[in-house]
XYZ file of C-alpha atoms in Angstrom:
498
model
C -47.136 -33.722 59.218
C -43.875 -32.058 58.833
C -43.274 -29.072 56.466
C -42.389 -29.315 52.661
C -38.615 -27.858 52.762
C -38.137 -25.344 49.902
C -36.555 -26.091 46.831
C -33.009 -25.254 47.293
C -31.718 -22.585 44.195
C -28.122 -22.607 43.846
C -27.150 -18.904 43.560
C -25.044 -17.352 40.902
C -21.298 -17.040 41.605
C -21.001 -12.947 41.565
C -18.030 -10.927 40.326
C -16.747 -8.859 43.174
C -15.009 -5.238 41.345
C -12.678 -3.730 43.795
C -13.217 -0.661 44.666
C -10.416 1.893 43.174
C -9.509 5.133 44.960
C -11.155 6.636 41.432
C -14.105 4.343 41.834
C -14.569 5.938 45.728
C -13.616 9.575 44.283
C -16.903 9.506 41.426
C -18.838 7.506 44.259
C -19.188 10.658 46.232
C -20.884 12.876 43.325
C -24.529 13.006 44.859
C -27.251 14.074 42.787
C -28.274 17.757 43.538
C -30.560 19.096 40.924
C -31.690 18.406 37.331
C -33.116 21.460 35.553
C -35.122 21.789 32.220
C -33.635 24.077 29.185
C -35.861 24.678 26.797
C -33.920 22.909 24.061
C -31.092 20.448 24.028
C -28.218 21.312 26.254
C -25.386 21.221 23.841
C -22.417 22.841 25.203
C -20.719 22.916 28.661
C -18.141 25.475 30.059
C -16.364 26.292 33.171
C -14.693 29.276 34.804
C -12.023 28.606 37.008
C -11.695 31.260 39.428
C -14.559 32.391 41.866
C -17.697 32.555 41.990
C -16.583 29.569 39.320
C -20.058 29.916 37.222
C -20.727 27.843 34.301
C -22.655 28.419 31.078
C -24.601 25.879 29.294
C -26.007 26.256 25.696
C -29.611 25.714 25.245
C -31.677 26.520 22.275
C -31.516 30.137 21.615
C -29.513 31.245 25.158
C -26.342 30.865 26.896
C -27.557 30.496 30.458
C -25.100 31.262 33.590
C -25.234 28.839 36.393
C -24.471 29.643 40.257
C -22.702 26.952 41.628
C -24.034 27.627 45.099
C -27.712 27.514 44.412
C -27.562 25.038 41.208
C -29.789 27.447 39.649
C -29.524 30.090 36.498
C -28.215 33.137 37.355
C -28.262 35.199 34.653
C -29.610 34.369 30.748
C -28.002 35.532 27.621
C -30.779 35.336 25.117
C -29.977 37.714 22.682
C -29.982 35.058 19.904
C -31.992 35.512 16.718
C -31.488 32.152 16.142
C -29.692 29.050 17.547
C -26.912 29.394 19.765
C -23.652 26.990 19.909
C -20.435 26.668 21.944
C -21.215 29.032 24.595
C -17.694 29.954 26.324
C -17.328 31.913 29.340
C -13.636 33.143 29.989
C -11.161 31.494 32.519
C -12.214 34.675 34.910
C -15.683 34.304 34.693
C -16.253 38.075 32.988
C -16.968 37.526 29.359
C -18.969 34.971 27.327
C -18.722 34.349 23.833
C -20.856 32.464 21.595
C -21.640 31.462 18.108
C -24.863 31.772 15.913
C -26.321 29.745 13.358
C -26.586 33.395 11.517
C -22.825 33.125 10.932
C -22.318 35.884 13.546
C -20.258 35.751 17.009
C -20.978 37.757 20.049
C -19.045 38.470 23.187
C -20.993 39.424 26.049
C -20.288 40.881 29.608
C -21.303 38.466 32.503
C -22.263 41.307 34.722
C -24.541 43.767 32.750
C -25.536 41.122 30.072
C -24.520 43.742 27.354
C -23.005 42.991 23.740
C -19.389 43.805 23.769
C -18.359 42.613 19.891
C -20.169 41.248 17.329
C -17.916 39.592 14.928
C -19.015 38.530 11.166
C -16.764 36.576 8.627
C -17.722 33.211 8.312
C -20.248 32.255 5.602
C -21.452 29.332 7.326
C -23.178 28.651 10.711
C -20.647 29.077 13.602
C -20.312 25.692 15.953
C -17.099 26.351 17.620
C -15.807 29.268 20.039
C -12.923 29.727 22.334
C -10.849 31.641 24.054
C -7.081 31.957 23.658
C -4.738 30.935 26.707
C -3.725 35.196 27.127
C -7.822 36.013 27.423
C -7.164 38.960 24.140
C -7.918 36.366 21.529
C -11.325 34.531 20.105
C -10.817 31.101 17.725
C -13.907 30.714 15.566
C -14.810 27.301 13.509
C -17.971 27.137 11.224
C -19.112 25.104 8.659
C -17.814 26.754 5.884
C -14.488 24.802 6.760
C -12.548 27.700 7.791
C -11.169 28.438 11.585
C -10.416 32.008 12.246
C -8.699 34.353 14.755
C -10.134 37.593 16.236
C -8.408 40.358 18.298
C -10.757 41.101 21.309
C -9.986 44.386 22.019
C -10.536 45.511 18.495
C -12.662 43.016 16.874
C -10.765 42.558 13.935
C -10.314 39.583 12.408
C -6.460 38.639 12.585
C -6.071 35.266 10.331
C -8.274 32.644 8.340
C -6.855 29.033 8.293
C -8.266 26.517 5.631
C -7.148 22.955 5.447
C -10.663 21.134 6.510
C -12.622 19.613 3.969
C -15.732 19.270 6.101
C -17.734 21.321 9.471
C -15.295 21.856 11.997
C -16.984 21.073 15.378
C -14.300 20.791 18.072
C -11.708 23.155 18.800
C -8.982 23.469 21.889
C -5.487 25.586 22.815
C -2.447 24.304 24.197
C -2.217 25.605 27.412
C 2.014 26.136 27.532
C 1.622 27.166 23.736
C -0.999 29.942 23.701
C -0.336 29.989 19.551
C -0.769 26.289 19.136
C -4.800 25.307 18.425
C -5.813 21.374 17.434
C -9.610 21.550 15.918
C -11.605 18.168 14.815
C -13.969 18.293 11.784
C -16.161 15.941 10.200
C -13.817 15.218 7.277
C -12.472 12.560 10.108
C -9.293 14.810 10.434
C -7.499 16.240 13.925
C -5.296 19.142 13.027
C -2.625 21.344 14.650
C -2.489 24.845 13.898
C 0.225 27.334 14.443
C -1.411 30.825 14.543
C 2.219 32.044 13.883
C 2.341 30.176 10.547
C -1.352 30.212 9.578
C -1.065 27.019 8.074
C -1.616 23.424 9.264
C 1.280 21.950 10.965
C 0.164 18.461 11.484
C -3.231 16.469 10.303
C -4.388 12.631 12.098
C -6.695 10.612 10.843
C -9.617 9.522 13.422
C -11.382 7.303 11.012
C -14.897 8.701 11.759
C -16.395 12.681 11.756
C -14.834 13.916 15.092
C -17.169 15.345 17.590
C -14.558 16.682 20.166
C -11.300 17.068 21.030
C -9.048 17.954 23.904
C -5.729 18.237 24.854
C -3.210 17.812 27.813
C -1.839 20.948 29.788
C 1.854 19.990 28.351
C 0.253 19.901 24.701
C 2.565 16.342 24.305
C -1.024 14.268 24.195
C -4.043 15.005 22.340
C -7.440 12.776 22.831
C -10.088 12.926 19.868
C -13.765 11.273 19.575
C -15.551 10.314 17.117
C -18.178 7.316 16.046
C -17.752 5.542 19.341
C -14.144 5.353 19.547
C -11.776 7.374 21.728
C -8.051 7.774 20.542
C -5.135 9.340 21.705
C -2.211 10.800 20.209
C 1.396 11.710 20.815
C 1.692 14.871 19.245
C 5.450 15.617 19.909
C 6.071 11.952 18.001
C 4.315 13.329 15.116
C 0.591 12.301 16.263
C 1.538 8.716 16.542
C -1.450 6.994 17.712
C -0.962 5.345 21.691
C -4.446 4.119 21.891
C -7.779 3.606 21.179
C -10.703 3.013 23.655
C -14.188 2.021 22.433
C -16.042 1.606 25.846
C -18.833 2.979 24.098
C -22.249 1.472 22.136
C -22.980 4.869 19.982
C -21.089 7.818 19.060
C -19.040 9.634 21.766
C -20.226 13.277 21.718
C -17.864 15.238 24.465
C -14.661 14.836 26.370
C -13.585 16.753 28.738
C -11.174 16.653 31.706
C -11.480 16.868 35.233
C -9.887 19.622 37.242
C -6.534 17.867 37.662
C -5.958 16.886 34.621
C -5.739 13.350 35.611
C -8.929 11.864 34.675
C -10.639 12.037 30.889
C -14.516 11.981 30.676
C -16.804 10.743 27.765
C -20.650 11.393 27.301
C -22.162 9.440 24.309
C -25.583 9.132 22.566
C -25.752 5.984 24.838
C -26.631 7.713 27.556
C -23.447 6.882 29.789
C -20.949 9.336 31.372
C -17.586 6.691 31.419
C -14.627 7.894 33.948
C -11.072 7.330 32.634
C -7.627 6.857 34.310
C -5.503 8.825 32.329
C -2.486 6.872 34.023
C -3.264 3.289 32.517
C -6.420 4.986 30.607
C -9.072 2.039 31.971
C -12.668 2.787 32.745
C -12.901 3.860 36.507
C -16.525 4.877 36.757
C -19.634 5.229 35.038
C -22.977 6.916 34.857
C -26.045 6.265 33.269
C -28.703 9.147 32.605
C -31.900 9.131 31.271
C -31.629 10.505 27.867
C -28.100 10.758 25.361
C -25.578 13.176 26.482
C -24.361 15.951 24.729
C -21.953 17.592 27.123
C -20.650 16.930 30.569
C -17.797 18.731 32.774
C -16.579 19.259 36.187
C -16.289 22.749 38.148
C -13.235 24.030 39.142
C -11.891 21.947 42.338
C -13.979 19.048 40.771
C -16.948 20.216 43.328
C -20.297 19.986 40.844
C -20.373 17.128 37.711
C -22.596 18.701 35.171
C -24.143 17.020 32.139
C -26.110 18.067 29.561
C -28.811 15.881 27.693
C -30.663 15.504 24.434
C -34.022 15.974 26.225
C -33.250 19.226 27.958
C -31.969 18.228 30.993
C -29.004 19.469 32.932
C -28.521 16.921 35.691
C -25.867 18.671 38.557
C -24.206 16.076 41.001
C -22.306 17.533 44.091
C -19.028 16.317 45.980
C -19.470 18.067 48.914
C -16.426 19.458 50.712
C -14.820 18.362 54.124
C -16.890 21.778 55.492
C -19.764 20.568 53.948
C -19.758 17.095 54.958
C -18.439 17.915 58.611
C -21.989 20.107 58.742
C -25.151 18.447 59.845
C -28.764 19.711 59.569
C -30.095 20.058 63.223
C -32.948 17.350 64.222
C -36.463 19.288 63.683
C -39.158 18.623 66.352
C -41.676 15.817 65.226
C -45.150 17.652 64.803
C -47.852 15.568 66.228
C -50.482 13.741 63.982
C -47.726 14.037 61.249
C -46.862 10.374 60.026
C -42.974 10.583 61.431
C -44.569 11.559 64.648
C -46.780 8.246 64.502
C -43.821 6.111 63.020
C -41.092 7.643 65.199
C -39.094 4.659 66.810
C -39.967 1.557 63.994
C -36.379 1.178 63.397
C -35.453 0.608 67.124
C -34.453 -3.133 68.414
C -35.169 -4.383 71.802
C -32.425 -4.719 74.114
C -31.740 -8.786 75.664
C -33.210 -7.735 78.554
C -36.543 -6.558 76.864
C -39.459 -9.232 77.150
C -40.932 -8.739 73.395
C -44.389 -10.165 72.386
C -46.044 -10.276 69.059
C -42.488 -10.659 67.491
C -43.171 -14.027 65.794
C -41.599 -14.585 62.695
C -44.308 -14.636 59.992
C -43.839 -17.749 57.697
C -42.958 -17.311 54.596
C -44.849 -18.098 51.636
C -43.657 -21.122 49.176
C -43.308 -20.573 45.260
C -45.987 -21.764 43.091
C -43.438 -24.673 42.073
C -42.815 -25.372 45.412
C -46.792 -25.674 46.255
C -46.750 -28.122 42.992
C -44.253 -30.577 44.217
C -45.586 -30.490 47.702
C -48.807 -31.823 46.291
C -47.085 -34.047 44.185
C -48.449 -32.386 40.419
C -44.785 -32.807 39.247
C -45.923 -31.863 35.761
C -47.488 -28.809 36.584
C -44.642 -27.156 38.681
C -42.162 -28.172 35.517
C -44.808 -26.218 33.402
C -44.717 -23.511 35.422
C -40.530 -22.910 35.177
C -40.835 -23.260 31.915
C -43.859 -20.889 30.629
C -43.093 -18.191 33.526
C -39.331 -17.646 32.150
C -37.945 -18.434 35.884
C -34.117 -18.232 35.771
C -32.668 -21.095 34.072
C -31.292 -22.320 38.117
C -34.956 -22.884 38.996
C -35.328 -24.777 35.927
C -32.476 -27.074 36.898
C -33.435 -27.650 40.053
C -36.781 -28.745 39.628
C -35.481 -31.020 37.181
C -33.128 -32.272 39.875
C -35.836 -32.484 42.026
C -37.660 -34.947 40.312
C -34.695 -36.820 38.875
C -34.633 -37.082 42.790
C -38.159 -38.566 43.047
C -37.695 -40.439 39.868
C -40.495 -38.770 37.806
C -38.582 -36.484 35.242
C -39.351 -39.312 32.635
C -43.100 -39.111 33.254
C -43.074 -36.112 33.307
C -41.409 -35.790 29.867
C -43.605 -38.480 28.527
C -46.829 -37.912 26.706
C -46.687 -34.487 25.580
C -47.820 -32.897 22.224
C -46.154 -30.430 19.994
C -47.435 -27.089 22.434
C -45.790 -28.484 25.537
C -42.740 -30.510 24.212
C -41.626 -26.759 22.362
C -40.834 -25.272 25.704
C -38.414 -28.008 27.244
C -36.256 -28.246 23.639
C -36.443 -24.622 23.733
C -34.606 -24.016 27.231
C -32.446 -27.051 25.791
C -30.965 -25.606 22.641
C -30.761 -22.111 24.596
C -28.817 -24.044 27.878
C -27.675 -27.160 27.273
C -23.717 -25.820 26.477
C -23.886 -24.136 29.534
C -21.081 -25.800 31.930
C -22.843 -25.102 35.011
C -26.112 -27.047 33.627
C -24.482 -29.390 30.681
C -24.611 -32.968 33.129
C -28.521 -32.321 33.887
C -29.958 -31.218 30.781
C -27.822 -33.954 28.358
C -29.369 -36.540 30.377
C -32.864 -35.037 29.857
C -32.238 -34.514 26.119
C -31.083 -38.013 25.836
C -34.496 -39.054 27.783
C -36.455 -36.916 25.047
C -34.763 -38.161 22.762
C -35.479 -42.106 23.860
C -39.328 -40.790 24.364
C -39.863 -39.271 20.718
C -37.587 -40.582 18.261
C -40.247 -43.087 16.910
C -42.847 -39.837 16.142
C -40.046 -37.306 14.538
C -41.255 -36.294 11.055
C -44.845 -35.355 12.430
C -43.806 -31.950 13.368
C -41.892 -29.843 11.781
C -41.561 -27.488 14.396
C -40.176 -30.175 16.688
C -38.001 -31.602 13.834
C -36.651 -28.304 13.868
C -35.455 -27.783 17.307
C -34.651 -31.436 17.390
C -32.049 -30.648 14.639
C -30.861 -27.201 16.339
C -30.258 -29.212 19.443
C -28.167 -31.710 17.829
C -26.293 -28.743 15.834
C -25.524 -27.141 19.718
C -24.429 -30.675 20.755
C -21.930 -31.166 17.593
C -20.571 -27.700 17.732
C -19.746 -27.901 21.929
C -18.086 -31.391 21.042
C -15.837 -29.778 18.959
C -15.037 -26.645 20.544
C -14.160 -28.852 23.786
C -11.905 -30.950 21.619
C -9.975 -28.207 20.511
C -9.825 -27.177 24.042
C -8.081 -30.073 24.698
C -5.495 -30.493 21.531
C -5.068 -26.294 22.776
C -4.685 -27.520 26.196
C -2.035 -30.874 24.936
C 0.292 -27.922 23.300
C 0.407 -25.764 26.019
C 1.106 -28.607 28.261
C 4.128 -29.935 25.644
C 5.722 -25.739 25.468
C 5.339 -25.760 29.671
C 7.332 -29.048 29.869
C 9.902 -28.087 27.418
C 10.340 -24.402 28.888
C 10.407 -25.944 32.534
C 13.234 -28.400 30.945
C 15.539 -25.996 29.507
C-alpha cells in the first residue's frame, strides 16, 4: 500500500524589508555585557575624547564605565540621597550631578573628590549639564527654575523662570555656547539666552516632555514626550517639521549618535527605535527586556548603551576593522571533554565517500494527517479547530474533504459544543480574501444544515447573526471599492484624454 501524501499547507506570502546601509550599520552592534545597578539606570552620558568613559546614574551613585572592559571603573557614591542626571565633561575629568536634597556636586574623575557643592534650588534637582566652554554648570529642578553656575567659583551667575511645571530635559547649542533649550512637564520646549536671562522662544509639545536634544547647527531641535517625537525649526520660529509616533508608551530619552546623523528613542515599551535624520524613517530597532530609561552611543559610535527600569545596563559592541580583522587562536580539544567526543559532526562526506547508516529518517505525519489517512474526517476537522492550528491548516483540511466530498457530513449532526468552534473561525475568517471562496461555501452549507433548529440556542443564534453582520458589512465595503474604483477609472480616462 502506498503512502498517505501530506496535506499540502499553502505558506504565507512574506514581506521581504531591504536591507538599508543603516539597517547593516545597527546590525553589527553585538551584545557584550549586561550589568546590574542597584536601582534603575536613569541617566546616560558620554565623554568624547579618550579613554571615552561613560557614567550612568543608578540609585544613589554615578558609576564610571571603562569602555575596554565593559565594567565600572570607578563609583561616585557620595549621595545622601537619590542621584539624577549624572554628567561627565566632554574631556572625561569632571562629573557633575544632581540630588534629590536640592544640592549639586562636581566631582573629579580621578581622585573621586568633591570639587563644588552648589545649593540654590528649593526643589529636587533632575537636570545637569555642562556648558559648550567646560567653565559653566546649567541646573533644572522642580521648583521650575533653571540656573547658571560659574565653575571655577561656584557662584551662581543667573536664575531663569518661565516654566510652570518640573523641568526634566535640558541641552546647549553647540555653535551658540549661550543658547540652552530645556523641556518641562508643563508640555513646553523653551530657548534660553543666558545673555538675556529671559525666554526667547516657547513650543508647545502637547504632552510633559521627557527629553530634548538639539542639532550641532542649533537650526533643529527634537523633543519627546507621551509617545510622540517632534521636531522643530528653531531659526523659523520653532515651526513644527514633524512628528513621529513609532512608539506604544511614552518616549523617555533621545539622544544622537556620534555623527549627528542618526536620532535614537528608548520608551517605556521596551524598544530602542533607530532614526534617519535625512528622511527621519525608522532604520532599526531593539527590543530589551524591561522599559528603557536611557540609551547612547560612545564616541566613534563603538559601544550602544542602554539603561533599563529593572537595573540593567545592557552594552552592545561594533567592533572595529582591528578588532574584527583579529581572530582567537583554535585551543587544543582536551580529551573526554564533549567537543573532543563531538569534534567533526558538522563535516559532509565527499562524492567519493561510500556512507552507510545515512538513511533519511521518515518523518512523522500531523495528527490531522493520521486522521484523514484513516479516514475519521470528523476528528482531524476537530482537531484544527480546538488546537488553534493556523487558520491555512484549517482551510486546507476543509479543502481536503471538499476533495473527498465529506465536508457536509462532517458539518452535519453536531450540537451546540461542536457547531461553536466552526462559526467561530467563520465570523473571525470568513472576510479574509485569501480564504473568502472556501469558507462562504461552508457557511452557506451550515447554513442549509441548521436553519430549521435556529432559535434553540442562543449562543448559536448569536454567532449566526455576527456572521451575517461580517457578511453585510464586506458586501458593502467591496461595493464601495468598486464605485471608488469606477471614479478613479473615469479621472484616469479623462487625464489620459486631455
Amino acid at each position: 500500500m502506498a503512502d498517505i501524501k501530506k496535506l499540502i499547507i499553502p505558506e504565507r506570502t512574506k514581506t521581504v524589508c531591504k536591507a538599508t546601509p543603516d539597517t547593516r550599520f545597527w546590525k553589527k552592534f553585538k551584545f557584550a555585557a549586561a550589568v546590574k545597578e542597584y536601582g534603575p539606570a536613569t541617566h546616560l552620558s558620554f565623554s568624547c575624547e579618550p579613554p571615552y568613559c561613560y557614567t550612568v546614574t543608578s540609585g544613589t551613585k554615578v558609576n564610571i564605565y571603562n569602555v575596554q572592559s565593559n565594567e565600572v571603573q570607578q563609583s561616585i557614591s557620595r549621595f545622601k540621597k537619590t542621584a539624577y542626571s549624572g554628567c561627565i565633561r566632554k574631556d572625561g575629568k569632571l562629573v557633575v550631578a544632581g540630588c534629590e536634597d536640592n544640592s549639586i556636586q562636581v566631582f573629579e574623575v580621578g581622585t573621586r573628590s568633591i570639587l563644588r557643592q552648589l545649593t540654590g534650588h528649593v526643589r529636587p534637582v533632575h537636570v545637569t549639564r555642562f556648558s559648550e566652554d567646560n567653565t559653566h554648570i546649567i541646573s533644572g529642578a522642580d521648583d521650575k527654575t533653571l540656573r547658571c553656575w560659574d565653575l571655577p567659583t561656584g557662584e551662581e551667575l543667573l536664575c531663569m523662570t518661565g516654566h510652570e511645571d518640573y523641568i526634566r530635559s535640558a541641552t546647549s547649542v553647540p555653535l551658540s555656547p549661550d543658547v540652552w533649550i530645556t523641556g518641562s512637564y508643563d508640555h513646553t520646549v523653551r530657548v534660553w539666552d543666558k545673555r538675556s536671562g529671559e525666554s526667547s522662544l516657547s513650543l508647545d509639545h502637547g504632552a510633559p516632555v521627557e527629553s530634548v536634544v538639539v542639532l550641532p547647527t542649533g537650526g533643529i531641535a527634537i523633543s519627546s514626550g507621551s509617545n510622540k517625537v517632534r521636531v522643530w525649526d528653531v531659526h523659523k520660529g520653532g515651526s513644527p517639521l514633524v512628528t513621529l509616533s513609532n512608539h506604544q508608551k511614552t518616549i523617555t530619552c533621545l539622544a544622537l549618535d556620534h555623527t549627528n546623523r542618526r536620532l535614537l528613542s528608548a520608551s517605556l515599551d521596551h524598544q530602542v527605535k533607530m532614526y534617519d535624520l535625512s528622511d527621519y524613517k525608522v532604520t532599526h530597532s531593539i527590543k530589551y527586556s524591561a522599559p528603557v530609561l536611557a540609551v547612547g552611543t560612545t564616541a566613534h559610535n563603538t559601544h550602544l548603551v542602554a539603561g533599563c527600569n529593572d537595573g540593567i545596563v545592557s552594552i552592545r559592541h561594533n567592533p572595529t576593522p582591528k578588532e574584527a580583522a583579529v581572530k582567537r587562536p583554535l585551543s587544543a580539544l582536551t580529551p573526554g571533554s564533549y567537543g573532543y567526543f563531538a569534534r567533526g559532526k558538522n563535516l559532509k562526506p565527499a562524492p567519493t565517500d561510500s556512507v552507510s547508516g545515512m538513511e533519511p529518517k521518515r518523518k512523522k505525519l500531523a495528527k490531522y494527517d493520521l486522521h484523514l489517512k484513516r479516514f475519521q474526517y470528523t476528528e482531524a476537522f476537530d482537531h484544527v479547530l480546538t488546537n488553534r492550528c493556523e487558520p491555512e491548516v484549517v482551510v486546507s483540511v476543509i479543502q481536503e474533504l471538499c476533495r473527498r466530498d465529506a465536508l457536509k457530513r462532517v458539518l452535519s449532526g453536531r450540537n451546540e459544543d461542536s457547531l461553536q468552534p466552526i462559526l467561530s473561525f467563520l465570523v473571525y475568517h470568513v472576510t479574509n480574501p485569501r480564504y473568502f471562496t472556501v469558507l462562504c461555501d461552508t457557511a452557506h452549507i451550515l447554513a442549509d444544515l441548521y436553519s430549521p433548529v435556529l432559535g434553540m440556542s442562543p449562543s448559536i443564534d448569536a454567532l449566526f447573526g455576527k456572521l451575517n453582520k461580517r457578511l453585510k458589512l464586506e458586501v458593502k465595503v467591496q461595493e464601495n471599492y468598486m464605485k471608488l474604483q469606477g471614479a478613479m477609472d473615469c479621472f484616469f480616462t479623462a487625464t489620459g484624454l486631455s
